[in-house]
Every structure is written in structure tokens, then in C-alpha cells.
PDB file of C-alpha atoms and ligand atoms in Angstrom:
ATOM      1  CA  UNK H1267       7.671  -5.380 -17.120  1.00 41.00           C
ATOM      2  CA  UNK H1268       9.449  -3.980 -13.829  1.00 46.00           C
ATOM      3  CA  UNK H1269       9.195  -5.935 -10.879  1.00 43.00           C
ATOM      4  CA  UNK H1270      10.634  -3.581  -8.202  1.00 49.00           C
ATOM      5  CA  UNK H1271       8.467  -0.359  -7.287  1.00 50.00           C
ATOM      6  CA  UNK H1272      10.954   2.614  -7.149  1.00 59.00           C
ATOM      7  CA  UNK H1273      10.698   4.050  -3.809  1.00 64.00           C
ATOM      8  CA  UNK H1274       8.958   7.428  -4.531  1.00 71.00           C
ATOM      9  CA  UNK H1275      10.138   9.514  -1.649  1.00 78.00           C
ATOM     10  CA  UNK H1276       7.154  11.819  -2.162  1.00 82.00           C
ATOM     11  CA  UNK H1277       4.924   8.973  -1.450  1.00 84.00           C
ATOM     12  CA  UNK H1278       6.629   8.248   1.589  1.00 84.00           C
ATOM     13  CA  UNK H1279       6.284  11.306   2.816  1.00 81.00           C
ATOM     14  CA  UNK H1280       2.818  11.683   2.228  1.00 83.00           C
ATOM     15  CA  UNK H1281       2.284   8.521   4.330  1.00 83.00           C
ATOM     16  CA  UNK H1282       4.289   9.131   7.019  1.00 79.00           C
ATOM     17  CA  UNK H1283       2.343  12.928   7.456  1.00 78.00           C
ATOM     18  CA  UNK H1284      -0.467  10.278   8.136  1.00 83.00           C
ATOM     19  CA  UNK H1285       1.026   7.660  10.247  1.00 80.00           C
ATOM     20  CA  UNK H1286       1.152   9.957  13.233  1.00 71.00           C
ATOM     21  CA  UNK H1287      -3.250  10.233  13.115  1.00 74.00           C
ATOM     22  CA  UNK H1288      -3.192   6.575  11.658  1.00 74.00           C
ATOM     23  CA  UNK H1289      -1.024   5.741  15.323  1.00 70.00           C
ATOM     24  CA  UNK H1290      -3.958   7.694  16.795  1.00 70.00           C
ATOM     25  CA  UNK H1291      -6.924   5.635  15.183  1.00 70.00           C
ATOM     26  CA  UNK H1292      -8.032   8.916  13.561  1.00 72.00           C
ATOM     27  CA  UNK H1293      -8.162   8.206  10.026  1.00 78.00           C
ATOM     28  CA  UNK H1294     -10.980   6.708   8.120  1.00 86.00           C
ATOM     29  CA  UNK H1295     -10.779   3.085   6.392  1.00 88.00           C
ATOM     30  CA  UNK H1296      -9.472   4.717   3.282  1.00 89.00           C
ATOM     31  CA  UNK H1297      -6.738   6.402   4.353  1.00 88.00           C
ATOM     32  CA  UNK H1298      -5.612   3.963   6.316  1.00 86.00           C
ATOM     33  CA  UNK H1299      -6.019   1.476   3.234  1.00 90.00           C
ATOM     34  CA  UNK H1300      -3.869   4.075   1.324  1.00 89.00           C
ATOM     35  CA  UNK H1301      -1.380   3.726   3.730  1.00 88.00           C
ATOM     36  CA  UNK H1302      -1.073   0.083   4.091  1.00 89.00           C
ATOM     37  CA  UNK H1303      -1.481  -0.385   0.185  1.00 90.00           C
ATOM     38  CA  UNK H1304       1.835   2.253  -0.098  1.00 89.00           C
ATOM     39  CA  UNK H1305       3.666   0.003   2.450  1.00 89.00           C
ATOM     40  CA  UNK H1306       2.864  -3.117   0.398  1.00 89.00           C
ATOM     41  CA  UNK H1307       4.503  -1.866  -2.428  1.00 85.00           C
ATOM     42  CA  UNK H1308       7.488  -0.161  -0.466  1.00 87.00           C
ATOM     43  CA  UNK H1309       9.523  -2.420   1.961  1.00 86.00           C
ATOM     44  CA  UNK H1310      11.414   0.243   3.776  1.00 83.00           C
ATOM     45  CA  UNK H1311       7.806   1.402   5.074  1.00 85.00           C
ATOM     46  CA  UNK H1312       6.303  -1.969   5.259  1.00 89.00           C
ATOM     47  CA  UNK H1313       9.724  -2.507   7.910  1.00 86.00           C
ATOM     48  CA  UNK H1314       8.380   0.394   9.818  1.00 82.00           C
ATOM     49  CA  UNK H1315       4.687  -0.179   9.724  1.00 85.00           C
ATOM     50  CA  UNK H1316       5.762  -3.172  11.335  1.00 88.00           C
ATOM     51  CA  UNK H1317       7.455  -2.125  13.466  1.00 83.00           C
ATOM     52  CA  UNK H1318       5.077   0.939  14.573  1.00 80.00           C
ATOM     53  CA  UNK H1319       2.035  -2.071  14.779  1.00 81.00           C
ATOM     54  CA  UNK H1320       4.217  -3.831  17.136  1.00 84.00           C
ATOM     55  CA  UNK H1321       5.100  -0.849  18.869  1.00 78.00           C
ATOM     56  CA  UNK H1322       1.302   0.850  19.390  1.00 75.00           C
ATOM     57  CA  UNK H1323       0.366  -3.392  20.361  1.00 80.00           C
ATOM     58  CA  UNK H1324       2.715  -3.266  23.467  1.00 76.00           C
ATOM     59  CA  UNK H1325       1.888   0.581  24.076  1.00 71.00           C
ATOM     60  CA  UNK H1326      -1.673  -0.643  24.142  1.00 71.00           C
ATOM     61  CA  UNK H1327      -1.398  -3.891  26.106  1.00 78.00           C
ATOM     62  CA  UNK H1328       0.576  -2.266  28.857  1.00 74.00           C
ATOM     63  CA  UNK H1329      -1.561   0.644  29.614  1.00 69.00           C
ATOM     64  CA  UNK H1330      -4.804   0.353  27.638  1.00 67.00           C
ATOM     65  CA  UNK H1331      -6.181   3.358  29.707  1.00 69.00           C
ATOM     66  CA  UNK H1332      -3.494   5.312  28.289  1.00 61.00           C
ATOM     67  CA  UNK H1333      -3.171   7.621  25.029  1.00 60.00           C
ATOM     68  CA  UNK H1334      -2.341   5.489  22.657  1.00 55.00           C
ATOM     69  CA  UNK H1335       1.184   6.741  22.090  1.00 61.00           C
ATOM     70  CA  UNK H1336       3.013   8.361  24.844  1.00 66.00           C
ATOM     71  CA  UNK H1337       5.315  10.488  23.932  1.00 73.00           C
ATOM     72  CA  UNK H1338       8.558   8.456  23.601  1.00 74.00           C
ATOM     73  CA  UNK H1339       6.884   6.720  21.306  1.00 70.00           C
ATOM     74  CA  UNK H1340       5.984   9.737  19.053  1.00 71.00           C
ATOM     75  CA  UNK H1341      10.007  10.605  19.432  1.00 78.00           C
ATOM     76  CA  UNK H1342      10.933   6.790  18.282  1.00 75.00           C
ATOM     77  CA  UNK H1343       8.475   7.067  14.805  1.00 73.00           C
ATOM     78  CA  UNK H1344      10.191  10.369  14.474  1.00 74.00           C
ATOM     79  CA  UNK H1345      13.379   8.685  14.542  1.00 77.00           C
ATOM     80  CA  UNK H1346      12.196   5.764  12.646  1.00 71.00           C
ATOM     81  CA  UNK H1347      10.885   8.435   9.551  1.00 69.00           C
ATOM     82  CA  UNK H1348      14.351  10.502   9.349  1.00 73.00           C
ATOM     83  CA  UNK H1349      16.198   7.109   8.883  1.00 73.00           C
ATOM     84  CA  UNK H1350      13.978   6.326   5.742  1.00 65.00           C
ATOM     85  CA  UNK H1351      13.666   9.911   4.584  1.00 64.00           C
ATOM     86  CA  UNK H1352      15.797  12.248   5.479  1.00 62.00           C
ATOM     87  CA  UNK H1353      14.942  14.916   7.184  1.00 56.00           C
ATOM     88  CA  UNK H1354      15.473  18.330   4.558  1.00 55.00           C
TER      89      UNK H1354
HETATM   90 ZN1  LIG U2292       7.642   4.311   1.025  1.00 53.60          ZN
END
């Protein structure tokens, strides 16, 4: 019986190539379940789900007639992804 979940890098990926539409509200209900059901097993994404949710909230409730995510804010996940997977 294992209790931790190896953190399968692949996976990761494969999530974060989502986030970016997922940041967008483009994805359907299941993809977006596949995402949050990766980050409940994985902590380093759960931290940045969090932290992306947070993020798109204030993005949101400071110009709600904006594009969801500006920019900067596209720059920041960037940032966020290379720290957890390393850019190759
Ligand atoms: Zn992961």
C-alpha cells in the first residue's frame, strides 16, 4: 500500500498544456475535472492551482470587463510551470 503519489512529470505536463484554456474558461467539465483530480493527487500543482484560482479571482474582480488574464499574468503561470517542471 503506497500512500504518496509519485509526481509523474508527464502528467504534469499534460495539465499544465491545459491550464492556460482552463485560465480561459475554455475547457469542458471533464477536462477541467481531469485537471483538478491530477492536482488532488499532486501537491506541487494543487500549490499552483491555488495559487492561479487566486490569481484569475483578483484578475477578475478588478476588471471583470477585461480578458480574463492579461498578459502578466500569462508570464507569472509561465513562471510558476518552469519552477515545477523544468523547462527542457
Ligand atoms: Zn503534478
Amino acid at each position: 500500500m503506497t500512500m504518496a503519489h509519485e509526481h509523474n512529470r508527464r502528467d504534469c505536463l499534460a495539465m499544465f498544456a491545459k491550464l492556460s484554456e482552463y485560465i480561459d474558461n475554455e475547457l469542458d467539465e471533464l477536462t477541467c475535472k481531469d485537471i483538478e483530480d491530477h492536482a488532488r493527487h499532486c501537491i506541487p500543482c494543487k500549490a499552483c492551482l491555488e495559487t492561479l484560482k487566486q490569481t484569475i479571482g483578483l484578475c477578475r474582480s478588478l476588471a471583470p470587463n477585461e480578458k480574463p488574464v492579461p498578459e502578466a499574468f500569462s508570464k507569472r503561470l509561465k513562471a510558476l510551470i518552469q519552477k515545477i517542471v523544468p523547462d527542457k
